C-alpha positions as a Python dict, from the first residue, in 0.01 Angstrom:
ca = {
    (1, 'M'): (0, 0, 0),
    (2, 'N'): (93, 328, 208),
    (3, 'T'): (-278, 364, 149),
    (4, 'R'): (-455, 76, 272),
    (5, 'Q'): (-231, 140, 619),
    (6, 'A'): (-310, 478, 660),
    (7, 'P'): (-659, 431, 759),
    (8, 'L'): (-566, 161, 988),
    (9, 'R'): (-336, 407, 1188),
    (10, 'E'): (-595, 635, 1227),
    (11, 'V'): (-822, 393, 1359),
    (12, 'Q'): (-538, 292, 1606),
    (13, 'A'): (-468, 649, 1680),
    (14, 'E'): (-839, 688, 1773),
    (15, 'L'): (-885, 381, 2020),
    (16, 'V'): (-547, 439, 2160),
    (17, 'P'): (-686, 736, 2371),
    (18, 'V'): (-1023, 580, 2460),
    (19, 'V'): (-835, 251, 2601),
    (20, 'L'): (-582, 497, 2793),
    (21, 'T'): (-843, 714, 2946),
    (22, 'R'): (-1070, 446, 3043),
    (23, 'Q'): (-922, 314, 3350),
    (24, 'A'): (-1150, 203, 3675),
    (25, 'K'): (-1078, 405, 3950),
    (26, 'P'): (-986, 194, 4264),
    (27, 'R'): (-1262, 185, 4543),
    (28, 'R'): (-1199, 221, 4889),
    (29, 'A'): (-1261, -72, 5044),
    (30, 'R'): (-1546, -16, 5323),
    (31, 'G'): (-1632, -193, 5647),
    (32, 'F'): (-1966, -219, 5823),
    (33, 'T'): (-2157, 1, 5969),
    (34, 'L'): (-2218, 16, 6322),
    (35, 'L'): (-2587, -33, 6214),
    (36, 'E'): (-2534, -334, 5990),
    (37, 'L'): (-2273, -488, 6305),
    (38, 'L'): (-2572, -451, 6550),
    (39, 'V'): (-2834, -610, 6351),
    (40, 'V'): (-2622, -936, 6298),
    (41, 'L'): (-2574, -898, 6707),
    (42, 'V'): (-2953, -892, 6738),
    (43, 'I'): (-3045, -1197, 6524),
    (44, 'I'): (-2740, -1423, 6653),
    (45, 'G'): (-2879, -1367, 7004),
    (46, 'L'): (-3215, -1426, 6889),
    (47, 'L'): (-3105, -1764, 6737),
    (48, 'A'): (-2898, -1828, 7024),
    (49, 'G'): (-3205, -1762, 7293),
    (50, 'Y'): (-3437, -2006, 7063),
    (51, 'V'): (-3211, -2294, 6952),
    (52, 'G'): (-2994, -2319, 7321),
    (53, 'P'): (-3238, -2417, 7553),
    (54, 'R'): (-3351, -2692, 7299),
    (55, 'F'): (-3023, -2836, 7256),
    (56, 'F'): (-2935, -2808, 7649),
    (57, 'A'): (-3269, -2998, 7705),
    (58, 'Q'): (-3150, -3288, 7440),
    (59, 'I'): (-2789, -3331, 7661),
    (60, 'G'): (-3052, -3384, 7971),
    (61, 'K'): (-3261, -3641, 7766),
    (62, 'S'): (-2940, -3823, 7616),
    (63, 'E'): (-2793, -3886, 7988),
    (64, 'V'): (-3138, -4014, 8138),
    (65, 'K'): (-3158, -4259, 7790),
    (66, 'T'): (-2799, -4352, 7861),
    (67, 'A'): (-2854, -4483, 8230),
    (68, 'M'): (-3184, -4662, 8096),
    (69, 'A'): (-2937, -4868, 7853),
    (70, 'Q'): (-2670, -4896, 8096),
    (71, 'I'): (-2922, -5026, 8350),
    (72, 'D'): (-3045, -5279, 8076),
    (73, 'A'): (-2724, -5402, 8005),
    (74, 'L'): (-2611, -5461, 8353),
    (75, 'G'): (-2959, -5649, 8430),
    (76, 'K'): (-2867, -5893, 8127),
    (77, 'A'): (-2534, -5945, 8279),
    (78, 'L'): (-2729, -6000, 8622),
    (79, 'D'): (-2953, -6247, 8474),
    (80, 'Q'): (-2645, -6438, 8285),
    (81, 'Y'): (-2453, -6441, 8630),
    (82, 'R'): (-2782, -6581, 8768),
    (83, 'L'): (-2787, -6864, 8503),
    (84, 'D'): (-2420, -6972, 8581),
    (85, 'T'): (-2425, -6935, 8993),
    (86, 'G'): (-2762, -7012, 9057),
    (87, 'H'): (-2798, -6667, 9232),
    (88, 'Y'): (-2749, -6300, 9218),
    (89, 'P'): (-2495, -6138, 9343),
    (90, 'S'): (-2514, -6057, 9701),
    (91, 'T'): (-2603, -5699, 9809),
    (92, 'E'): (-2240, -5682, 9971),
    (93, 'Q'): (-2040, -5859, 9648),
    (94, 'G'): (-2228, -5563, 9451),
    (95, 'L'): (-2227, -5520, 9087),
    (96, 'G'): (-1872, -5585, 9105),
    (97, 'A'): (-1929, -5966, 9077),
    (98, 'L'): (-1976, -5928, 8728),
    (99, 'W'): (-1665, -5853, 8644),
    (100, 'V'): (-1412, -5962, 8974),
    (101, 'K'): (-1493, -6317, 9035),
    (102, 'P'): (-1634, -6369, 9430),
    (103, 'S'): (-1388, -6543, 9612),
    (104, 'D'): (-1664, -6797, 9737),
    (105, 'E'): (-1860, -6813, 9391),
    (106, 'P'): (-1698, -7182, 9237),
    (107, 'R'): (-1948, -7155, 8967),
    (108, 'W'): (-1846, -6786, 8804),
    (109, 'W'): (-1775, -6798, 8453),
    (110, 'G'): (-1750, -6424, 8411),
    (111, 'P'): (-1650, -6181, 8349),
    (112, 'Y'): (-2010, -6059, 8275),
    (113, 'L'): (-1922, -5740, 8113),
    (114, 'R'): (-1690, -5603, 7805),
    (115, 'K'): (-1565, -5333, 8082),
    (116, 'N'): (-1534, -5296, 8450),
    (117, 'V'): (-1853, -5148, 8629),
    (118, 'P'): (-1952, -4835, 8444),
    (119, 'K'): (-2059, -4499, 8649),
    (120, 'D'): (-2409, -4353, 8570),
    (121, 'P'): (-2350, -4061, 8336),
    (122, 'W'): (-2357, -3817, 8637),
    (123, 'G'): (-2060, -4016, 8765),
    (124, 'R'): (-2180, -4207, 9085),
    (125, 'E'): (-2196, -4574, 9108),
    (126, 'Y'): (-2531, -4746, 9065),
    (127, 'Q'): (-2702, -4883, 9323),
    (128, 'Y'): (-2770, -5244, 9340),
    (129, 'K'): (-2976, -5424, 9625),
    (130, 'A'): (-3046, -5807, 9654),
    (131, 'P'): (-3274, -5916, 9735),
    (132, 'G'): (-3456, -5644, 9653),
    (133, 'E'): (-3781, -5451, 9722),
    (134, 'H'): (-3923, -5473, 9361),
    (135, 'G'): (-3819, -5781, 9248),
    (136, 'D'): (-3501, -6015, 9305),
    (137, 'Y'): (-3271, -5744, 9287),
    (138, 'D'): (-3341, -5393, 9257),
    (139, 'L'): (-3092, -5202, 9005),
    (140, 'F'): (-3135, -4799, 8970),
    (141, 'S'): (-2943, -4460, 8971),
    (142, 'L'): (-3070, -4157, 9160),
    (143, 'G'): (-3057, -3906, 8850),
    (144, 'K'): (-2862, -3582, 8805),
    (145, 'D'): (-2931, -3439, 9151),
    (146, 'G'): (-2797, -3763, 9304),
    (147, 'R'): (-3129, -3775, 9572),
    (148, 'E'): (-3431, -4014, 9577),
    (149, 'G'): (-3721, -3873, 9396),
    (150, 'G'): (-3746, -3625, 9159),
    (151, 'D'): (-3862, -3485, 8820),
    (152, 'G'): (-3664, -3433, 8455),
    (153, 'E'): (-3333, -3545, 8475),
    (154, 'D'): (-3328, -3550, 8842),
    (155, 'Q'): (-3596, -3854, 8847),
    (156, 'D'): (-3468, -4192, 8975),
    (157, 'I'): (-3395, -4462, 8662),
    (158, 'T'): (-3459, -4761, 8813),
    (159, 'N'): (-3485, -5166, 8656),
    (160, 'W'): (-3866, -5183, 8780),
}
């Protein structure tokens, strides 16, 4: 029985030193070099320069589309007001007549809006004139700059 165990012990004796001497040396943690950081910053800068203007241009387009949708919704409410009362609100009554009953309007069945009259996307009141120069009424926003005329985001958004 000893003869069979002796070769096993020799094999174990040979393996133990090998296992003990083959320990992995710990690697020092390395950070990024200055050059690597600069390359990353340049790439981020290029991406921001390319994507940024396109992103901000889309924001302006969405404000114009929002104003167009609100003018369309206000126009439908004005049409419903006219169906009930027989006429559009006067310029003096304004768009507020869609939300609050005018004192001199017996056939008012509103409110004609789910919420109070919204402001345009730039925080200003919509302009309303009745009778209008371009139809039964004129409903418009003066755009981002708040002045008549303009291009792009500054253009007037109208119902005509």
